GROMACS .gro file of C-alpha atoms in nm:
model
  340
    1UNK     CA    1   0.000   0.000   0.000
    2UNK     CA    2   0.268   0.260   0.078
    3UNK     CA    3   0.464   0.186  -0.237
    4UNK     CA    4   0.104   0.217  -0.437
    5UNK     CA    5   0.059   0.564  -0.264
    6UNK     CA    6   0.413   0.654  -0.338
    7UNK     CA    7   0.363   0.547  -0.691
    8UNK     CA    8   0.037   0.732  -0.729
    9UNK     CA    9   0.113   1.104  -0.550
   10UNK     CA   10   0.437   1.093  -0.795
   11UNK     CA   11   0.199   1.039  -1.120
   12UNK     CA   12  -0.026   1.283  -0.998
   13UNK     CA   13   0.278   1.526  -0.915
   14UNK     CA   14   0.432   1.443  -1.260
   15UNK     CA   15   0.049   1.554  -1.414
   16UNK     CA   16   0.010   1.885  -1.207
   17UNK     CA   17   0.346   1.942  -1.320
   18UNK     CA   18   0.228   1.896  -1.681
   19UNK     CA   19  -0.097   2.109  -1.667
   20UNK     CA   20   0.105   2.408  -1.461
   21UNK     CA   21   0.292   2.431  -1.812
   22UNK     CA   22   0.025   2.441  -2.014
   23UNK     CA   23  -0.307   2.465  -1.882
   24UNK     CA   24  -0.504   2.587  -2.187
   25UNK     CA   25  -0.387   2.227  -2.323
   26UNK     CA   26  -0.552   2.023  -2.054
   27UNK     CA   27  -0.863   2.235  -2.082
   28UNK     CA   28  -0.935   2.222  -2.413
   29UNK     CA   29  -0.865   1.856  -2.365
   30UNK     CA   30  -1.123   1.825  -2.104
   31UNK     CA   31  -1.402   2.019  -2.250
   32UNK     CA   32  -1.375   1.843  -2.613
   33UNK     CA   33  -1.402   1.507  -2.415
   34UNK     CA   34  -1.722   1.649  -2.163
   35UNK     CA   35  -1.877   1.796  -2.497
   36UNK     CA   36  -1.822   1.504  -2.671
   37UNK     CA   37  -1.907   1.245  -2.399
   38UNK     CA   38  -2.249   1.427  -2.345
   39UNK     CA   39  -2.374   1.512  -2.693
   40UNK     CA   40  -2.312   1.142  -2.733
   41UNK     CA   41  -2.557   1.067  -2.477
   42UNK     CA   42  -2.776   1.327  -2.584
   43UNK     CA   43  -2.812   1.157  -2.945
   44UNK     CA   44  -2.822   0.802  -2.831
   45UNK     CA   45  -3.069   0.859  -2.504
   46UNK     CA   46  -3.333   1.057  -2.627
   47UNK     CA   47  -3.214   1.147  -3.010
   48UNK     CA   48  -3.393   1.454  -3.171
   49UNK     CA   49  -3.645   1.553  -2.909
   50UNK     CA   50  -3.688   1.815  -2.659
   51UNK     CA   51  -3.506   1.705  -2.327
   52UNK     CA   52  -3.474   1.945  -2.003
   53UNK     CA   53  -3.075   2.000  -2.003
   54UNK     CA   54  -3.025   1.901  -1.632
   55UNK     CA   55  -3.246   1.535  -1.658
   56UNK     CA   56  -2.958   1.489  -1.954
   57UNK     CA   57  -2.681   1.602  -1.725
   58UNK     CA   58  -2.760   1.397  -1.363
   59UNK     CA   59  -2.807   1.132  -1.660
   60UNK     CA   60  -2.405   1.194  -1.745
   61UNK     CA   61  -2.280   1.245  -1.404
   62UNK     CA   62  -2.425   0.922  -1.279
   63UNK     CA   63  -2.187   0.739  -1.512
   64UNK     CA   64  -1.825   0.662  -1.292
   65UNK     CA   65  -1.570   0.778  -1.549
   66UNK     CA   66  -1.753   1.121  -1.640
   67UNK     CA   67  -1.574   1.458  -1.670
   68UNK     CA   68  -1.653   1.733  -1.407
   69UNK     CA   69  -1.754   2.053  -1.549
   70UNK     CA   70  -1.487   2.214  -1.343
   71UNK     CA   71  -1.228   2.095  -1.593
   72UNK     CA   72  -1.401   2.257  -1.880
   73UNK     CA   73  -1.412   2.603  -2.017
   74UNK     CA   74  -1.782   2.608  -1.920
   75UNK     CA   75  -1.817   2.729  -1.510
   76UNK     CA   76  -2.227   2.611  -1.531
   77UNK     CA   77  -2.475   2.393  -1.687
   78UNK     CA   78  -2.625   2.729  -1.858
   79UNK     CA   79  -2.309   2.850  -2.000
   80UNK     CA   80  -2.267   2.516  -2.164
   81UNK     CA   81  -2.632   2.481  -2.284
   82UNK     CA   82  -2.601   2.864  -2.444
   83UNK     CA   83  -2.290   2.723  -2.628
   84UNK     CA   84  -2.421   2.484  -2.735
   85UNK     CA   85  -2.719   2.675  -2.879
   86UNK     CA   86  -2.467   2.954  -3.017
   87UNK     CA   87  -2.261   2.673  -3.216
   88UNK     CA   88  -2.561   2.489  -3.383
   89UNK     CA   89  -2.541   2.174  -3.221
   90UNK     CA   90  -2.857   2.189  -3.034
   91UNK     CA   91  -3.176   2.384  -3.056
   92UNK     CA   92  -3.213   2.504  -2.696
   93UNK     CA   93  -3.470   2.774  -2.539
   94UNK     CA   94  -3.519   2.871  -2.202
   95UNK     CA   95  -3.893   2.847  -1.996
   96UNK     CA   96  -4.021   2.919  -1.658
   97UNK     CA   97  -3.888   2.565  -1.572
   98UNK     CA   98  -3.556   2.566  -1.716
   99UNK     CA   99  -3.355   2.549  -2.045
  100UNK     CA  100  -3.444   2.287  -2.295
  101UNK     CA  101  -3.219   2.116  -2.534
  102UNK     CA  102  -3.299   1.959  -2.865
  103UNK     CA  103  -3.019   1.769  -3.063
  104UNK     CA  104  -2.943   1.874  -3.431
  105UNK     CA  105  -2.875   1.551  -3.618
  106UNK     CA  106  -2.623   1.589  -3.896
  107UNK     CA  107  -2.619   1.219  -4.004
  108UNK     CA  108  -2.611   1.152  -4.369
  109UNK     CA  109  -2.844   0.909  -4.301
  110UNK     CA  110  -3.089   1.178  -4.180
  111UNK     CA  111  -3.022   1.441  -4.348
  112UNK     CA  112  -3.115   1.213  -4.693
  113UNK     CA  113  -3.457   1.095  -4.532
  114UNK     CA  114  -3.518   1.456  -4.447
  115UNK     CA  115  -3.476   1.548  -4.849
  116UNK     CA  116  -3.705   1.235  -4.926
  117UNK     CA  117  -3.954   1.400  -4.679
  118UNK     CA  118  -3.947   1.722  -4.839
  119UNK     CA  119  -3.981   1.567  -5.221
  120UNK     CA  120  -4.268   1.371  -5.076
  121UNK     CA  121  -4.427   1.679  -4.935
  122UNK     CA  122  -4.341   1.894  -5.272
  123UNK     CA  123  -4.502   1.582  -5.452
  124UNK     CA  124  -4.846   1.566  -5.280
  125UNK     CA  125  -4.891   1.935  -5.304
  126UNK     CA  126  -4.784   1.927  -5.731
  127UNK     CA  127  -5.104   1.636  -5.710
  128UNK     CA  128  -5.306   1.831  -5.494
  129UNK     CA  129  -5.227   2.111  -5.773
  130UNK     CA  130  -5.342   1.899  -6.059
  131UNK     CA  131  -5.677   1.771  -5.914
  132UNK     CA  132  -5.741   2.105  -5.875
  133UNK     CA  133  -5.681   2.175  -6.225
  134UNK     CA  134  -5.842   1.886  -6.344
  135UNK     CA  135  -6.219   2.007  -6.114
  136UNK     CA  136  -6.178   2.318  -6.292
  137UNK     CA  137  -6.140   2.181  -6.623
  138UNK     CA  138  -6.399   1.922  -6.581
  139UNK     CA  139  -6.658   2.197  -6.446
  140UNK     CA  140  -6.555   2.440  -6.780
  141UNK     CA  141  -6.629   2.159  -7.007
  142UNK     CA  142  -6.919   2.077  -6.832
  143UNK     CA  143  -7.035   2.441  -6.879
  144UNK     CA  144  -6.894   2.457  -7.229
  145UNK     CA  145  -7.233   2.512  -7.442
  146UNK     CA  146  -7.508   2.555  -7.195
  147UNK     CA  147  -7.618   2.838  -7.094
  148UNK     CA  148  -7.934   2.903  -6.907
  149UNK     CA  149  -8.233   2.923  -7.077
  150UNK     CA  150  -8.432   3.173  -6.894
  151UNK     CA  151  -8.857   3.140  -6.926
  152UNK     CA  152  -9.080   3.331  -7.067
  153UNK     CA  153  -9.361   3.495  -6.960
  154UNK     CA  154  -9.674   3.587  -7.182
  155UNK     CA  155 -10.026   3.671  -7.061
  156UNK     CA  156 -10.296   3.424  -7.084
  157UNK     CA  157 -10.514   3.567  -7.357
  158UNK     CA  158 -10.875   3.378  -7.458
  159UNK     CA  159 -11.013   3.487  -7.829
  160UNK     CA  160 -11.330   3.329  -7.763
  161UNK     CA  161 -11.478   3.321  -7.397
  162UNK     CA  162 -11.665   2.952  -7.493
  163UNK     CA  163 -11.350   2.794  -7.586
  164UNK     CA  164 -11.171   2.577  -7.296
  165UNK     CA  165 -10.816   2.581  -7.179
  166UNK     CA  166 -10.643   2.282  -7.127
  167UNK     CA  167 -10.331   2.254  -6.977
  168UNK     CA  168 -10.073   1.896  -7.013
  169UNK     CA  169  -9.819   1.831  -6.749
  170UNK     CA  170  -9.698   1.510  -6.949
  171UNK     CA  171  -9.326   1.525  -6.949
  172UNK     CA  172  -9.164   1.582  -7.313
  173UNK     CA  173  -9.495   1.712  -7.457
  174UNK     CA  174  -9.496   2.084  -7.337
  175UNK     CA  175  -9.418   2.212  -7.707
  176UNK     CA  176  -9.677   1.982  -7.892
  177UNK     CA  177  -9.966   2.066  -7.644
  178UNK     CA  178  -9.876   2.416  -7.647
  179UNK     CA  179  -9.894   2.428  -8.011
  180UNK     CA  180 -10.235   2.208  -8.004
  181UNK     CA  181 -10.384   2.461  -7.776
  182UNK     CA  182 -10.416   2.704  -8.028
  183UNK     CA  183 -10.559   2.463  -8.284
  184UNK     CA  184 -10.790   2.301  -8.064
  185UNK     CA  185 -11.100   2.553  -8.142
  186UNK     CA  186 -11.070   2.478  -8.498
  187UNK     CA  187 -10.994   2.075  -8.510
  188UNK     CA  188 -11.168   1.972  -8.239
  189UNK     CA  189 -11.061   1.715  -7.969
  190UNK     CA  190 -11.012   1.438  -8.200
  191UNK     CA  191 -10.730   1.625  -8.307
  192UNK     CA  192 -10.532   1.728  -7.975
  193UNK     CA  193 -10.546   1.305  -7.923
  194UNK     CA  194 -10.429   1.203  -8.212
  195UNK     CA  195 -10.092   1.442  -8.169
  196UNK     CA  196 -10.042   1.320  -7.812
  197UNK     CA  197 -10.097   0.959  -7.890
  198UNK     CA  198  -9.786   1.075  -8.200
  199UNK     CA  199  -9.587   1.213  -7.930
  200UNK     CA  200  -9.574   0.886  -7.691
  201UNK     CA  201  -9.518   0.693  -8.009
  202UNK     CA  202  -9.242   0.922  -8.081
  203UNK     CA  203  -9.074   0.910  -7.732
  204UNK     CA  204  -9.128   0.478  -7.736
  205UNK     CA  205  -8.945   0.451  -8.067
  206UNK     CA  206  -8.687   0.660  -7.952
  207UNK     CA  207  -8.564   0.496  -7.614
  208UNK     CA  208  -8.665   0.121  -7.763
  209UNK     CA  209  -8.519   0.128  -8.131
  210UNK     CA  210  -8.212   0.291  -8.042
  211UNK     CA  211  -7.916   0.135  -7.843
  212UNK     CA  212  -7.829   0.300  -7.554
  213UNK     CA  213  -7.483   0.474  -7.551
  214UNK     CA  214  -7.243   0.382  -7.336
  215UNK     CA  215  -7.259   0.612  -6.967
  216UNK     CA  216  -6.964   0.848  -7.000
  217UNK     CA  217  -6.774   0.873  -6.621
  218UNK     CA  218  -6.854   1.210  -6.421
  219UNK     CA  219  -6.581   1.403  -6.340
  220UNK     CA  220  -6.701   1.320  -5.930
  221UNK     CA  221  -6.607   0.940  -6.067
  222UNK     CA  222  -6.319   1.046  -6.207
  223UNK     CA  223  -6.182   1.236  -5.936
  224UNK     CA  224  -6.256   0.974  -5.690
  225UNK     CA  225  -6.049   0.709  -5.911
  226UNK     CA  226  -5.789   0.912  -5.882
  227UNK     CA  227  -5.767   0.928  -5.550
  228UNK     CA  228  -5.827   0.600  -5.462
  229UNK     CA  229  -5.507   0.540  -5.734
  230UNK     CA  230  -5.308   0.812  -5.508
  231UNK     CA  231  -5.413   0.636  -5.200
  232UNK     CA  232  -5.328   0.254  -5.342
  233UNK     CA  233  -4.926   0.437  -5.459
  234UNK     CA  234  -4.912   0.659  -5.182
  235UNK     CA  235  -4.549   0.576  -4.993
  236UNK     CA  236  -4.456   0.676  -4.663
  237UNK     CA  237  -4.111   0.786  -4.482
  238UNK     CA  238  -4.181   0.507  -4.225
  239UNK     CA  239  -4.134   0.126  -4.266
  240UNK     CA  240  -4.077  -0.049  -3.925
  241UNK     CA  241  -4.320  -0.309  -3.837
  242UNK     CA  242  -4.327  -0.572  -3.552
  243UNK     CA  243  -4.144  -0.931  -3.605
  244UNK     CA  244  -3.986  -0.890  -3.927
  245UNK     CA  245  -3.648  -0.969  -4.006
  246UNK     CA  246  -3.383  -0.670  -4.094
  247UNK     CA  247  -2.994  -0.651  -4.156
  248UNK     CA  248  -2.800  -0.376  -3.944
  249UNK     CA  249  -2.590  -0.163  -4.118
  250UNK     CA  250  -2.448   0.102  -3.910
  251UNK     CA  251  -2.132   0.126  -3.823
  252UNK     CA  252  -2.135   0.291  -3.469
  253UNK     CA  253  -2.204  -0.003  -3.290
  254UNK     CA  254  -1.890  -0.231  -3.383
  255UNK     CA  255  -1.806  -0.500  -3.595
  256UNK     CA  256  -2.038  -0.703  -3.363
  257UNK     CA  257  -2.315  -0.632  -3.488
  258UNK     CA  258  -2.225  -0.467  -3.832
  259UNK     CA  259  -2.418  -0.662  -4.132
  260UNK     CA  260  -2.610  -0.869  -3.860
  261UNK     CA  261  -2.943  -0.963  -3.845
  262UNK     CA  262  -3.201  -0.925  -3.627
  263UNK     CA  263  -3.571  -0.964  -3.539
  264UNK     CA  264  -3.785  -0.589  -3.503
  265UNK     CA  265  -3.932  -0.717  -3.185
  266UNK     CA  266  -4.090  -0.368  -3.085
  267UNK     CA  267  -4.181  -0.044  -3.269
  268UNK     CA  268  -4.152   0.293  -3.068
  269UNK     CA  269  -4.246   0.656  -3.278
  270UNK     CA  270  -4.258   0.470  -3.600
  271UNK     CA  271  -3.904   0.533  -3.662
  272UNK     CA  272  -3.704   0.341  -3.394
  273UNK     CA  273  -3.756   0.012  -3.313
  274UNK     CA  274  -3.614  -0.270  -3.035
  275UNK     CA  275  -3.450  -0.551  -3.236
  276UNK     CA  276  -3.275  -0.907  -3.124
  277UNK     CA  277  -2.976  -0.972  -3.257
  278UNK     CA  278  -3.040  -1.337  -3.382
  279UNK     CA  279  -2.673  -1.473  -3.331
  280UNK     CA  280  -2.644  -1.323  -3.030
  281UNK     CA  281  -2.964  -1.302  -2.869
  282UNK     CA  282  -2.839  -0.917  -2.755
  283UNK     CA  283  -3.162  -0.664  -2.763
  284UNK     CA  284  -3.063  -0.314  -2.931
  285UNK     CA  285  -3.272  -0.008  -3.002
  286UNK     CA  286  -3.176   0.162  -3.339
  287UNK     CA  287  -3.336   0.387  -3.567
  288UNK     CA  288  -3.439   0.258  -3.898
  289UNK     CA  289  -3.208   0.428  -4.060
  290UNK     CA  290  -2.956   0.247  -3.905
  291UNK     CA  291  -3.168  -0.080  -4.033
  292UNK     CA  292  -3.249  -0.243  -4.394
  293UNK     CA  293  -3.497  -0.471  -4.535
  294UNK     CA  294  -3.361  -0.834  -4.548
  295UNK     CA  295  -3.553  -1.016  -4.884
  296UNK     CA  296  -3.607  -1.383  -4.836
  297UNK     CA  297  -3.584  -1.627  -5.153
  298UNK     CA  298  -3.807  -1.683  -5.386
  299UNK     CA  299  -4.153  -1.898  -5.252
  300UNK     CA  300  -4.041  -1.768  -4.885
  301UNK     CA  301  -4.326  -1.572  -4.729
  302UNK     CA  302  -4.308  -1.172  -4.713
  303UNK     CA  303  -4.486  -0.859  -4.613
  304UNK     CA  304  -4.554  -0.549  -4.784
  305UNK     CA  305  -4.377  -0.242  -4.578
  306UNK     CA  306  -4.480   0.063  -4.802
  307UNK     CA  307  -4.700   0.160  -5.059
  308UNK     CA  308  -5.098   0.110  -5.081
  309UNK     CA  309  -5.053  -0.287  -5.005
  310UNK     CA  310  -4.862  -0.185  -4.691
  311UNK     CA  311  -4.900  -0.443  -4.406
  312UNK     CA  312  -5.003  -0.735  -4.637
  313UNK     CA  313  -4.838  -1.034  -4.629
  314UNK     CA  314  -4.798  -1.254  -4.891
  315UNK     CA  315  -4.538  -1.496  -5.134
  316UNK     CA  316  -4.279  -1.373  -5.282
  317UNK     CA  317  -4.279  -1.508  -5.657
  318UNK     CA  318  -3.990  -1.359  -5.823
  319UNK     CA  319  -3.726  -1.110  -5.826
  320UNK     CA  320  -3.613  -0.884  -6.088
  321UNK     CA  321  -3.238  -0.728  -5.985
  322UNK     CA  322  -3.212  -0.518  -6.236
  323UNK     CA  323  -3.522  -0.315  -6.175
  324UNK     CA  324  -3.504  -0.297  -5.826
  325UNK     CA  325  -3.827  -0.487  -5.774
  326UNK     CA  326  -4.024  -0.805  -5.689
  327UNK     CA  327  -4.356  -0.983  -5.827
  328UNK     CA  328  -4.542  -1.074  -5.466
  329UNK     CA  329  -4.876  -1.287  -5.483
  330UNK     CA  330  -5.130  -1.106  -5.197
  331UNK     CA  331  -5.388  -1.342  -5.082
  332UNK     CA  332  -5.642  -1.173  -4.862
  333UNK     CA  333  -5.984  -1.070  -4.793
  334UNK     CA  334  -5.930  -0.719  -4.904
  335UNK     CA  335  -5.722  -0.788  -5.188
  336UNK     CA  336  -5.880  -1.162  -5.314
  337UNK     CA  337  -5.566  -1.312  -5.483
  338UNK     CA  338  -5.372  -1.080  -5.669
  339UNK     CA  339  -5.010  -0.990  -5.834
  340UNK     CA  340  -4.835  -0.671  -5.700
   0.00000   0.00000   0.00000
């Protein structure tokens, strides 16, 4: 024990010795590790949202091997969250309760499935754009050539004050018994029969003799096609689903678990899930873009993970490599038997 103690206040003389020389060395040192060390945590505990700095900072101290803030250029917890805030690598704002801290995640990874989000988002409002366009067009041509026929109104005049007025509501015959009328003083009623019995015969010819043209679509049908087309094509930025089998491909966790794969036991936010590592048995929570789909061979069941089939299980048939993509046979009540 003495020689241990004689060993150790020499080191530690030797290392005061060393920082009295340069202390701006050790320091810099120090805080590079402590920044380092917590935005570390930061990303990996509670990734991009909105975390109360100190719950983040007992979190770090409780570790053994942490860095006091005493060896850092920082003299509090505030000081450090307002540099952090001044060098973009947090979002931070202070509250009645505290300062908050929100991680900025400059990942390739992330910042490419933000730019997908944002095409996606710039693509449904250029189809949003177009059905509009399309209503408009569809209500112009349906206005194209009609225009309102507004009635007119004469006074009720009576030559003779014997002679009756008789009035038809039949549908279709408003012009031939308004034309009769006139002519019924003169020929009689004999004659206003025999051109209503020509008008029925008229209208019977007409919708029995001639084959009835096909029903063109309205543009409500049309519309609604294409949005149940939208809907059936419509992708999402989110893939993860319960028990199926993906291949890890980060980086940061080791070699251990590089290119291994694993079982999506739980999904948490829809973008981070709890998988088991199936060599291993080790349970690891990743994001998915840390994950990647792992295609089984040909006749192996599969499930559908995007797209308007999404959550549909079925067999996988065939696979095409060089267009990216994969014939699937979907067997189910919604979707009776058919090739995707």
């Amino acid at each position: 024990n003495g020689f241990k103690c004689h060993c150790m206040s020499e080191s530690h003389q030797r290392q005061l010795l060393l920082a009295s020389e340069n202390p701006q060395q050790f320091m810099d040192y120090f805080s590079e590790e402590f920044r380092n060390d917590f935005l570390e945590l930061l990303r990996r505990r509670f990734g991009t949202k909105r975390v109360h700095n100190n719950i983040v900072y007992n979190e770090y101290i409780s570790h053994r091997e942490h860095i006091h803030m005493n060896a850092t250029q920082w003299e509090t917890l505030t000081d450090f969250t307002k540099w952090l805030g001044r060098e973009g690598l947090c979002k931070v704002d202070e509250t009645p309760k505290g300062w908050y801290i929100q991680y900025i995640d400059r990942d390739p990874e992330t910042i490419r499935r933000q730019q997908e989000q944002e095409r996606k988002k710039k693509q449904d409002l250029d189809d949003e754009e177009k059905t509009a366009k399309f209503i408009e067009q569809q209500v112009r041509r349906g206005l194209e050539g009609k225009e309102l026929e507004k009635p007119v109104y004469t006074e009720l005049n009576r030559e003779n004050e014997e002679e009756k007025v008789a009035f038809n509501l039949n549908k279709g015959a408003s012009t031939s018994i308004a034309a009769s009328s006139k002519t019924s003083s003169v020929l009689g009623p004999n004659a206003l029969k025999m051109v209503e019995g020509a008008v029925k015969r008229k209208e019977s010819a007409h919708s029995s003799g001639q084959p009835k043209e096909k029903k063109k679509k309205s543009a409500l049908d049309e519309i609604m096609e294409l949005e149940e087309e939208k809907k059936r094509t419509s992708r999402r930025d989110y893939w993860l689903q319960p028990e199926i089998v993906v291949k890890i491909v980060t980086k940061k966790l080791g070699e251990k678990y590089h290119k291994k794969k694993a079982v999506v036991k739980e999904v948490i936010d829809k973008y981070t899930a709890v998988v088991k590592v199936i060599d291993s048995g080790d349970k690891l929570k990743l994001d998915q873009t840390h994950l990647e789909t792992v295609i089984p061979a040909p006749g192996k069941k599969v499930m559908v993970l995007n797209g308007g089939y999404r959550g549909n299980e079925g067999i996988l048939e065939s696979i095409n490599e060089k267009r990216f993509s994969a014939t699937i046979i979907i067997d189910s009540v919604s979707t009776k038997h058919c090739r995707v």
